[in-house]
Coordinates of C-alpha atoms in Angstrom, one line a residue:
Chain A
M1 CA 0.0 0.0 0.0
R2 CA 1.3 3.4 -0.9
R3 CA 1.7 6.3 1.3
A4 CA -0.9 8.9 1.9
L5 CA 0.3 12.3 1.1
A6 CA -1.4 15.3 2.5
L7 CA -1.5 18.6 0.7
T8 CA -1.9 21.5 3.1
A9 CA -2.2 25.2 2.8
I10 CA 0.1 27.1 5.0
A11 CA -1.5 30.4 5.5
A12 CA -0.6 33.6 7.1
A13 CA -1.8 34.1 10.7
S14 CA -4.6 36.4 9.6
I15 CA -6.1 33.9 7.3
T16 CA -9.2 32.1 8.5
F17 CA -12.2 30.5 6.8
A18 CA -15.0 32.8 5.6
P19 CA -18.5 31.8 6.6
A20 CA -19.9 33.9 3.9
V21 CA -22.0 32.4 1.1
G22 CA -19.8 30.0 -0.7
A23 CA -19.5 26.9 -2.7
Y24 CA -17.3 24.8 -0.5
L25 CA -14.5 26.6 1.3
K26 CA -13.1 30.0 0.6
L27 CA -10.3 31.5 2.5
G28 CA -11.2 34.7 4.4
T29 CA -9.7 37.2 6.7
Q30 CA -11.1 39.1 9.6
L31 CA -11.3 42.8 8.9
S32 CA -12.8 45.5 11.1
S33 CA -15.9 45.3 8.9
G34 CA -16.1 41.6 9.4
L35 CA -15.0 38.5 7.6
V36 CA -14.3 39.0 4.0
N37 CA -13.1 36.5 1.3
V38 CA -9.5 36.9 0.4
R39 CA -9.0 37.3 -3.3
W40 CA -6.9 38.9 -6.0
K41 CA -8.1 42.2 -7.2
T42 CA -5.4 43.0 -9.8
F43 CA -4.9 40.9 -12.9
P44 CA -3.1 39.3 -14.5
I45 CA -1.5 37.5 -11.5
R46 CA 2.2 37.8 -12.3
Y47 CA 4.3 34.9 -11.1
F48 CA 7.9 33.8 -11.1
V49 CA 9.3 30.3 -11.2
T50 CA 12.4 29.4 -9.1
N51 CA 15.2 28.6 -11.4
R52 CA 16.0 25.3 -9.8
D53 CA 15.8 21.8 -11.3
V54 CA 15.0 18.6 -9.4
P55 CA 15.5 15.1 -10.6
G56 CA 13.0 14.5 -13.5
V57 CA 11.9 18.1 -13.8
T58 CA 13.7 21.1 -15.0
A59 CA 12.7 24.7 -14.1
P60 CA 11.3 25.3 -17.6
Q61 CA 9.3 22.1 -17.4
L62 CA 8.0 23.3 -14.0
Q63 CA 7.0 26.6 -15.6
Q64 CA 5.2 24.9 -18.4
A65 CA 3.2 22.7 -16.0
V66 CA 2.4 25.6 -13.8
D67 CA 1.3 27.6 -16.8
R68 CA -1.1 24.8 -17.9
A69 CA -2.5 24.7 -14.3
F70 CA -3.1 28.4 -14.3
A71 CA -4.8 28.1 -17.7
T72 CA -7.1 25.4 -16.4
W73 CA -8.4 27.7 -13.7
G74 CA -8.5 30.6 -16.1
A75 CA -10.6 28.6 -18.5
V76 CA -13.6 28.3 -16.1
P77 CA -16.5 30.0 -17.9
N78 CA -17.8 33.3 -16.5
V79 CA -14.9 34.0 -14.2
A80 CA -12.4 36.8 -14.5
L81 CA -9.0 35.3 -13.9
S82 CA -5.7 35.7 -15.7
S83 CA -2.1 35.1 -15.0
Q84 CA 1.3 35.9 -16.6
F85 CA 4.7 34.3 -16.3
A86 CA 7.0 37.0 -15.2
G87 CA 10.3 35.1 -15.5
F88 CA 12.7 32.8 -13.7
T89 CA 14.2 33.8 -10.5
A90 CA 16.9 32.6 -8.1
T91 CA 14.5 33.5 -5.3
G92 CA 12.8 30.6 -3.5
P93 CA 9.0 30.6 -2.8
V94 CA 9.2 32.7 0.4
G95 CA 6.8 35.4 1.6
G96 CA 7.4 39.0 2.0
D97 CA 9.5 39.8 -1.0
G98 CA 6.7 41.2 -3.1
M99 CA 7.0 38.4 -5.7
N100 CA 4.7 35.5 -6.4
V101 CA 7.1 32.6 -6.7
I102 CA 6.5 29.0 -7.5
G103 CA 9.3 26.5 -7.1
F104 CA 10.7 23.5 -5.6
Q105 CA 12.0 23.6 -2.0
D106 CA 13.5 20.8 0.0
R107 CA 11.4 20.4 3.1
P108 CA 12.4 17.2 4.9
D109 CA 10.5 18.4 8.0
L110 CA 7.2 18.1 6.1
D111 CA 7.5 14.5 5.2
R112 CA 3.8 14.2 4.2
V113 CA 3.4 17.5 2.5
L114 CA 3.8 17.6 -1.3
G115 CA 3.3 21.3 -1.6
A116 CA 1.9 24.3 0.2
T117 CA 0.7 27.9 -0.5
S118 CA 1.3 30.9 1.6
F119 CA -0.2 34.4 1.3
T120 CA 0.3 38.0 2.2
V121 CA -3.0 39.7 2.5
D122 CA -3.9 43.3 2.8
T123 CA -5.7 43.3 6.2
V124 CA -7.7 46.4 5.2
T125 CA -9.2 45.2 2.0
G126 CA -8.7 41.4 2.0
E127 CA -6.8 41.7 -1.2
I128 CA -4.1 39.1 -1.8
V129 CA -0.9 41.0 -2.5
E130 CA 1.5 38.1 -2.6
S131 CA 1.3 34.3 -2.7
D132 CA 4.0 31.7 -3.0
I133 CA 3.9 28.0 -3.7
F134 CA 6.5 25.4 -2.9
L135 CA 6.6 21.8 -4.1
N136 CA 8.5 19.6 -1.8
S137 CA 11.6 18.3 -3.6
R138 CA 11.8 15.5 -1.0
F139 CA 9.4 13.7 -3.2
P140 CA 10.0 12.4 -6.8
W141 CA 8.3 14.5 -9.4
S142 CA 7.3 14.1 -13.0
V143 CA 5.9 16.2 -15.9
S144 CA 5.4 13.2 -18.2
A145 CA 2.2 13.6 -20.2
G146 CA 1.0 10.1 -19.1
G147 CA 2.4 10.2 -15.6
D148 CA 5.4 8.2 -14.2
T149 CA 4.9 5.4 -11.7
G150 CA 6.1 6.4 -8.3
R151 CA 6.4 10.1 -9.2
Q152 CA 4.0 12.9 -8.3
D153 CA 2.6 14.8 -11.3
V154 CA 3.6 18.4 -11.1
E155 CA 0.6 19.8 -13.0
S156 CA -1.9 17.9 -10.8
I157 CA -0.4 19.2 -7.6
A158 CA 0.2 22.7 -9.0
L159 CA -3.5 22.8 -10.0
H160 CA -4.4 22.2 -6.4
E161 CA -2.0 24.7 -5.0
I162 CA -3.0 27.4 -7.5
G163 CA -6.6 26.9 -6.3
H164 CA -5.3 27.9 -2.9
L165 CA -3.4 30.8 -4.5
H166 CA -6.7 32.1 -5.9
G167 CA -8.2 32.0 -2.4
L168 CA -9.9 28.6 -2.2
G169 CA -9.7 26.3 0.8
H170 CA -10.0 22.6 0.9
S171 CA -12.9 20.6 -0.3
A172 CA -14.1 17.6 1.6
L173 CA -15.5 15.8 -1.4
G174 CA -13.5 12.6 -1.0
E175 CA -13.3 9.4 0.9
T176 CA -10.2 8.3 2.7
E177 CA -9.0 5.4 4.9
L178 CA -6.5 5.4 7.7
L179 CA -3.2 3.7 7.1
A180 CA -1.6 1.4 9.6
G181 CA 1.6 3.5 9.6
G182 CA -0.2 6.8 10.1
G183 CA -1.7 9.2 7.6
R184 CA -4.6 8.6 5.2
R185 CA -5.0 7.2 1.8
V186 CA -7.6 8.6 -0.5
I187 CA -10.0 6.1 -2.0
G188 CA -11.9 8.6 -4.2
A189 CA -12.3 12.3 -4.6
E190 CA -14.4 14.6 -6.7
A191 CA -12.5 17.9 -6.2
I192 CA -9.0 19.0 -7.1
M193 CA -9.2 20.9 -3.8
F194 CA -9.5 17.7 -1.8
P195 CA -6.5 17.8 0.5
I196 CA -5.0 14.4 -0.1
A197 CA -3.4 13.6 -3.4
F198 CA -4.0 10.5 -5.5
T199 CA -1.3 7.9 -5.5
A200 CA 2.0 8.9 -7.1
G201 CA 2.0 8.3 -10.8
S202 CA -1.7 9.3 -11.1
L203 CA -2.9 12.3 -13.2
N204 CA -5.5 14.6 -11.8
R205 CA -5.5 17.6 -14.1
S206 CA -9.1 18.6 -14.6
L207 CA -11.4 20.6 -12.4
R208 CA -14.6 19.1 -11.0
A209 CA -17.9 20.8 -10.4
D210 CA -17.0 21.6 -6.8
D211 CA -13.8 23.4 -7.9
V212 CA -15.7 25.3 -10.6
A213 CA -18.4 26.3 -8.2
G214 CA -15.8 27.5 -5.7
I215 CA -13.7 29.6 -8.1
S216 CA -16.8 31.0 -9.7
D217 CA -18.2 32.0 -6.4
V218 CA -15.1 34.1 -5.7
Y219 CA -14.5 35.5 -9.2
G220 CA -17.7 34.8 -11.1
N221 CA -19.4 37.5 -13.1
D222 CA -23.1 38.4 -13.3
R223 CA -23.6 35.8 -16.0
F224 CA -22.5 33.1 -13.6
R225 CA -24.7 34.4 -10.8
N226 CA -27.7 34.7 -13.1
A227 CA -27.2 31.2 -14.4
T228 CA -26.7 29.4 -11.1
G229 CA -28.4 29.2 -7.8
S230 CA -27.7 28.3 -4.2
I231 CA -28.9 26.3 -1.3
A232 CA -28.8 27.6 2.3
G233 CA -30.0 26.3 5.6
R234 CA -28.9 24.8 8.9
V235 CA -27.7 21.5 10.1
T236 CA -29.0 20.7 13.6
K237 CA -28.6 17.9 16.1
S238 CA -31.1 17.8 19.0
G239 CA -32.1 21.3 18.1
A240 CA -28.6 22.8 18.3
G241 CA -26.5 23.9 15.4
V242 CA -23.7 21.6 14.2
L243 CA -20.4 23.1 13.4
G244 CA -18.1 21.7 10.8
A245 CA -20.7 19.4 9.1
H246 CA -19.9 18.7 5.4
I247 CA -22.9 19.2 3.1
V248 CA -23.1 17.8 -0.4
A249 CA -25.5 19.0 -3.0
F250 CA -25.9 16.5 -5.8
N251 CA -27.8 17.1 -9.1
P252 CA -29.0 13.7 -10.4
A253 CA -29.6 15.3 -13.8
S254 CA -25.9 16.1 -14.4
G255 CA -24.2 14.0 -11.8
K256 CA -22.4 17.0 -10.4
M257 CA -21.6 17.4 -6.7
V258 CA -20.7 20.5 -4.9
G259 CA -19.9 20.6 -1.2
G260 CA -20.0 23.1 1.6
F261 CA -19.5 23.3 5.3
T262 CA -21.4 24.7 8.3
L263 CA -18.9 27.3 9.4
A264 CA -20.7 28.8 12.4
G265 CA -22.0 27.4 15.7
D266 CA -25.6 27.8 14.7
G267 CA -25.1 25.3 11.9
T268 CA -25.8 27.6 9.0
F269 CA -24.4 26.9 5.6
A270 CA -24.7 28.1 2.0
I271 CA -23.6 26.4 -1.2
A272 CA -23.5 28.6 -4.3
G273 CA -22.8 27.9 -7.9
L274 CA -25.3 25.1 -8.3
E275 CA -27.1 24.3 -11.5
P276 CA -30.8 25.1 -11.4
G277 CA -33.0 22.1 -10.7
P278 CA -33.8 19.6 -7.9
H279 CA -30.8 18.5 -5.8
V280 CA -30.2 15.8 -3.3
V281 CA -28.7 17.1 0.0
R282 CA -26.5 14.8 2.1
V283 CA -24.8 15.7 5.3
E284 CA -21.8 14.0 6.9
P285 CA -19.2 14.6 9.6
L286 CA -15.7 15.4 8.4
D287 CA -13.3 12.5 8.5
D288 CA -12.4 12.3 12.2
G289 CA -8.7 12.0 11.6
D290 CA -8.5 14.8 9.1
A291 CA -10.8 17.6 10.3
G292 CA -7.9 20.0 10.7
S293 CA -7.2 19.8 7.0
F294 CA -10.4 21.7 6.3
L295 CA -11.1 23.9 9.3
S296 CA -9.1 25.5 12.0
A297 CA -8.2 23.0 14.7
S298 CA -9.2 25.5 17.3
L299 CA -12.9 25.2 16.3
A300 CA -15.1 22.8 18.2
I301 CA -16.0 20.7 15.1
D302 CA -18.8 18.2 15.8
L303 CA -17.9 14.8 14.5
D304 CA -20.4 12.9 16.5
F305 CA -23.3 12.4 14.1
K306 CA -24.4 10.0 11.4
P307 CA -24.3 10.8 7.7
A308 CA -27.9 11.5 6.6
F309 CA -29.9 12.6 3.6
Y310 CA -32.3 15.5 3.7
N311 CA -35.8 14.2 3.1
K312 CA -36.7 16.7 0.5
L313 CA -35.3 17.4 -2.9
V314 CA -34.2 21.0 -3.0
A315 CA -35.2 22.8 -6.2
V316 CA -32.4 25.3 -6.9
P317 CA -33.8 28.4 -8.7
R318 CA -31.8 30.1 -11.5
G319 CA -30.2 33.2 -10.1
G320 CA -31.6 32.8 -6.6
T321 CA -31.5 30.8 -3.4
A322 CA -33.7 27.9 -2.6
R323 CA -36.0 28.2 0.5
S324 CA -33.9 27.7 3.6
I325 CA -33.8 24.1 4.8
E326 CA -33.0 22.4 8.1
V327 CA -31.2 19.1 8.0
K328 CA -31.6 17.2 11.3
V329 CA -28.9 14.7 12.1
E330 CA -28.6 12.1 14.9
P331 CA -25.7 11.3 17.2
K332 CA -23.7 8.2 16.3
Chain B
M1 CA -105.8 22.6 -62.9
I2 CA -102.6 21.3 -63.8
R3 CA -101.0 24.1 -61.9
L4 CA -103.1 23.5 -58.8
R5 CA -102.4 19.8 -59.0
R6 CA -98.8 20.5 -59.2
F7 CA -99.0 22.9 -56.2
A8 CA -100.9 20.3 -54.2
A9 CA -98.4 17.7 -55.0
S10 CA -95.6 20.1 -54.0
A11 CA -97.4 21.0 -50.8
G12 CA -97.7 17.4 -50.0
Q13 CA -94.0 16.9 -50.6
V14 CA -93.2 19.7 -48.3
R15 CA -95.3 18.3 -45.5
V16 CA -93.7 14.9 -45.9
L17 CA -90.2 16.4 -45.8
A18 CA -91.1 18.5 -42.9
V19 CA -92.4 15.5 -40.9
A20 CA -89.3 13.6 -41.8
G21 CA -87.2 16.5 -40.6
M22 CA -89.1 16.6 -37.3
L23 CA -88.6 12.9 -36.9
A24 CA -84.9 13.4 -37.4
V25 CA -84.5 16.3 -35.1
L26 CA -86.9 15.6 -32.3
P27 CA -85.3 12.5 -30.9
A28 CA -81.9 14.3 -30.9
V29 CA -83.3 17.2 -28.9
A30 CA -85.3 14.9 -26.7
S31 CA -82.3 12.7 -25.9
G32 CA -79.8 15.6 -25.7
Q33 CA -77.9 14.8 -28.8
P34 CA -75.4 17.5 -30.0
R35 CA -75.9 19.4 -33.1
R36 CA -73.6 21.8 -35.0
G37 CA -72.9 24.8 -32.9
S38 CA -73.7 23.1 -29.6
I39 CA -71.4 24.3 -26.8
E40 CA -70.2 21.8 -24.2
F41 CA -68.4 22.4 -20.9
A42 CA -66.8 19.6 -19.0
G43 CA -65.0 19.3 -15.8
G44 CA -63.8 16.6 -13.5
V45 CA -60.8 14.7 -12.1
V46 CA -57.9 13.2 -14.0
W47 CA -55.4 10.7 -12.9
T48 CA -52.1 10.6 -14.7
G49 CA -49.8 7.8 -14.2
G50 CA -46.2 8.0 -12.9
Y51 CA -43.0 7.4 -14.7
S52 CA -39.4 6.7 -14.0
A53 CA -37.5 9.9 -13.7
G54 CA -34.0 8.4 -14.1
S55 CA -31.3 6.8 -12.0
A56 CA -27.9 8.3 -11.3
P57 CA -25.0 7.5 -9.1
A58 CA -23.2 10.2 -7.1
N59 CA -19.8 9.2 -8.3
E60 CA -16.4 10.3 -7.2
T61 CA -13.2 9.7 -9.2
R62 CA -11.5 6.7 -7.7
N63 CA -7.8 6.8 -6.8
P64 CA -6.3 5.0 -9.8
S65 CA -4.3 2.7 -7.4
G66 CA -7.7 1.3 -6.3
G67 CA -9.2 0.6 -9.6
S68 CA -10.7 2.3 -12.6
T69 CA -14.4 2.3 -11.8
P70 CA -15.8 5.4 -10.1
L71 CA -16.4 5.3 -6.4
T72 CA -20.2 5.6 -5.8
L73 CA -21.0 7.8 -2.8
F74 CA -24.7 6.9 -3.1
Q75 CA -27.2 5.9 -5.7
T76 CA -30.4 7.7 -6.7
D77 CA -33.5 6.3 -8.4
S78 CA -36.2 8.7 -9.1
R79 CA -39.8 8.5 -10.1
V80 CA -42.7 10.9 -10.6
L81 CA -45.6 9.4 -8.8
G82 CA -49.1 9.1 -10.3
A83 CA -51.4 11.9 -9.2
I84 CA -55.0 13.0 -9.4
G85 CA -55.7 16.5 -10.7
L86 CA -58.5 18.6 -12.0
D87 CA -59.4 19.2 -15.6
A88 CA -61.7 21.7 -17.3
R89 CA -62.8 21.7 -20.9
A90 CA -64.9 23.9 -23.2
G91 CA -65.8 23.0 -26.7
V92 CA -68.0 23.5 -29.6
Y93 CA -69.5 21.0 -32.0
L94 CA -68.4 21.5 -35.6
S95 CA -71.0 18.9 -36.6
R96 CA -73.2 16.5 -34.9
R97 CA -70.3 14.2 -34.3
V98 CA -67.2 16.4 -34.2
L99 CA -66.3 18.4 -31.1
V100 CA -63.3 20.7 -30.8
E101 CA -62.4 21.6 -27.3
G102 CA -59.8 23.5 -25.3
L103 CA -58.6 22.0 -22.1
F104 CA -56.8 22.9 -18.9
E105 CA -55.4 20.4 -16.5
L106 CA -53.8 21.0 -13.1
R107 CA -52.0 18.3 -11.1
R108 CA -49.5 18.2 -8.2
P109 CA -47.5 15.1 -8.6
V110 CA -44.5 14.2 -6.4
L111 CA -41.0 13.6 -7.7
R112 CA -39.5 11.1 -5.4
T113 CA -35.8 10.1 -5.3
H114 CA -34.8 7.0 -3.5
L115 CA -31.4 7.3 -2.0
S116 CA -29.5 4.1 -1.2
G117 CA -26.1 2.4 -1.2
D118 CA -24.4 5.1 0.8
F119 CA -20.6 4.6 1.0
E120 CA -20.6 5.7 4.6
S121 CA -23.8 3.8 5.5
A122 CA -26.2 6.7 5.7
A123 CA -29.7 5.1 6.0
S124 CA -31.5 4.7 2.8
A125 CA -34.2 7.4 2.4
D126 CA -36.6 9.0 0.0
A127 CA -36.4 12.7 -0.9
D128 CA -39.5 14.4 -2.4
V129 CA -40.5 17.5 -4.1
T130 CA -43.9 18.5 -5.2
I131 CA -44.4 19.6 -8.8
A132 CA -47.1 22.0 -10.0
S133 CA -48.1 20.7 -13.4
Y134 CA -50.2 22.6 -15.8
L135 CA -51.5 21.5 -19.2
F136 CA -53.1 23.8 -21.7
G137 CA -54.3 22.1 -24.9
A138 CA -56.9 21.4 -27.5
S139 CA -58.5 18.2 -28.6
L140 CA -60.7 17.0 -31.5
L141 CA -63.4 14.4 -30.5
Y142 CA -65.3 12.3 -32.9
D143 CA -68.5 10.6 -31.7
L144 CA -68.7 7.1 -33.0
R145 CA -72.5 7.0 -32.9
A146 CA -75.5 8.8 -31.5
G147 CA -77.5 7.7 -28.5
R148 CA -77.5 8.1 -24.8
A149 CA -74.1 6.4 -24.5
I150 CA -71.8 7.9 -27.1
P151 CA -68.4 6.4 -27.5
F152 CA -65.8 8.7 -29.0
V153 CA -62.2 8.9 -30.0
S154 CA -60.0 11.9 -29.4
G155 CA -56.7 13.4 -30.2
G156 CA -54.9 16.7 -29.7
A157 CA -51.9 18.6 -28.5
G158 CA -50.9 20.8 -25.7
Y159 CA -48.4 22.9 -23.8
V160 CA -47.0 21.6 -20.6
R161 CA -45.7 23.8 -17.8
E162 CA -44.2 22.2 -14.7
I163 CA -42.7 23.9 -11.7
P164 CA -40.9 21.9 -8.9
E165 CA -41.7 23.6 -5.6
G166 CA -39.4 26.6 -5.3
G167 CA -37.7 25.9 -8.6
D168 CA -37.7 27.1 -12.1
V169 CA -40.4 26.6 -14.7
L170 CA -40.0 23.7 -17.2
T171 CA -42.0 23.9 -20.4
G172 CA -42.7 21.4 -23.1
T173 CA -45.2 20.2 -25.6
E174 CA -47.4 17.1 -25.7
V175 CA -49.6 15.2 -28.1
H176 CA -52.4 13.0 -26.9
A177 CA -54.8 10.4 -28.2
G178 CA -57.4 8.3 -26.6
G179 CA -61.1 7.6 -26.4
G180 CA -64.0 7.3 -24.0
L181 CA -67.6 7.4 -23.5
T182 CA -70.2 10.1 -22.8
Y183 CA -73.4 9.0 -21.1
G184 CA -76.4 11.2 -21.0
L185 CA -77.7 11.7 -17.5
T186 CA -80.5 14.1 -18.4
R187 CA -82.4 15.0 -21.5
G188 CA -83.6 18.3 -22.8
H189 CA -82.0 21.4 -24.3
R190 CA -79.2 21.5 -21.8
P191 CA -78.4 18.0 -21.0
L192 CA -75.9 16.8 -18.4
G193 CA -73.7 13.9 -19.1
A194 CA -70.9 11.9 -17.6
R195 CA -67.7 11.4 -19.4
L196 CA -65.0 8.9 -19.0
E197 CA -61.8 9.2 -21.1
V198 CA -58.6 7.3 -21.3
Q199 CA -55.6 8.9 -23.0
A200 CA -52.0 8.4 -23.8
S201 CA -49.9 11.6 -23.8
E202 CA -46.5 11.9 -25.3
R203 CA -44.5 14.7 -23.7
S204 CA -41.4 16.4 -25.1
R205 CA -40.2 17.3 -21.7
S206 CA -41.2 16.6 -18.1
V207 CA -39.7 17.0 -14.7
A208 CA -37.1 14.2 -14.6
F209 CA -33.4 13.7 -14.3
D210 CA -33.1 12.3 -17.7
Q211 CA -34.6 14.4 -20.5
K212 CA -36.4 12.3 -23.0
R213 CA -39.9 12.0 -24.5
R214 CA -42.2 10.1 -22.3
I215 CA -45.7 8.6 -22.8
L216 CA -48.0 9.1 -19.8
A217 CA -51.3 7.4 -19.4
S218 CA -54.3 9.2 -18.0
V219 CA -57.9 8.5 -17.0
A220 CA -60.3 11.4 -16.7
A221 CA -63.8 11.3 -15.4
G222 CA -66.3 14.1 -15.1
L223 CA -69.5 15.8 -16.0
T224 CA -70.4 17.5 -19.2
W225 CA -73.0 20.2 -19.8
R226 CA -74.1 21.0 -23.3
F227 CA -76.4 23.7 -24.6

């Protein structure tokens, strides 16, 4: 059995998770006016690539894979995203230098971390002013079009990290199992932003509905908002709100799934970016060994309830929000 | 003389024809048979059968190290249940046997999705949403014979408008064909009747998770009033 490899976002101290309306998880920051989503406001996002080769991947190959990953996010319909390669640099992906740098870095201390994204955020406006991504050169990497057995695919991991760079948090649309030696192995996932990567050698280079809904929620234009709808409501247990519940909205007509979380103690949630039409709503606790991958460990996340379906189909209206629902769950 | 004789003969002919006409019309009026220009109103209940609304798995991409088939988080099997509604019709006889009518039908069927096979053992459950379903259409009826019990065949087309509770409007078209029986309950100039009709309706779109043409069966029963 292969190792489970966790992808984590290392964020600045001011970063937290925004409980505003959102398809899955958006990063947010606490301002005097309240929590706001962190996001880029100036485009194109200019990025540098560290001029450092690692076995199997040269710096130009890294740049090309990163460029494809940026292009994948930029190709989402009805969002305003653009990026521009600014050149190679000897600088590593470290914060505070005013440059957005993506590169390999040797981090033997993070023996389960393939890559990470850090931010510098304007604490007045919530604007991301700098972001850096490192890929851990402790692991073997590949840019092969078909993938290389035993090597992590640069483009797949860059796609995930660039999702963070744009202001997205982790998605919980995936199933994992605990490994005997520690860590978790992913069994299946339906979001690039799921925090655990597929087995080395696998390719995972396309966005899923959950990723598209998330990025569209942050950067979508009016056409996106007019074409999609949202679901909002509460998850409760014995009458009290459930914090940290994972909610999945599934459209049987298209097979698309989009997830969200209850991010407040009253159990409220909202999932945006949904296709119009009836949706199935399913609620589950986060994986008990991995809740910290999604939400702050300081939060009192409730893991003690059974997965459950909402007993109504929720018809999502085009350009609006479905009537608020209450999903009642039971203790395990 | 000759002229008078001819007149007399002609008058006799007129009387004969007039009596024959009376014989032809009087039974129809007396038994409430329709005639050209008769107006008929009808109203009653209609039951429309249910249909499969599609099955779909909630799939995740499986980690390639574990196989190539998707990981099914849960399975959905959906059905629109049969429902009773109301229908109203108004028509005019184009001839003694041919009626053209406009119709309006209102139903509130339930779209039910059965949720099962959850990967994390969530209990199987049903999730419902009520649909407001409207049909606006027109039909042509042909009475197969006269009498107190009048069998007929019918066919027509309509516009369907369906709205899942809280959701967006879905519109489509339909064509229908069927037949039934009208039975005179009273006689006179404004007879009441009972009408039973069975139809098959092919719909271009309907509330479902797989969009395809569907044939729905329906049975309508009600009263008619003609004048």
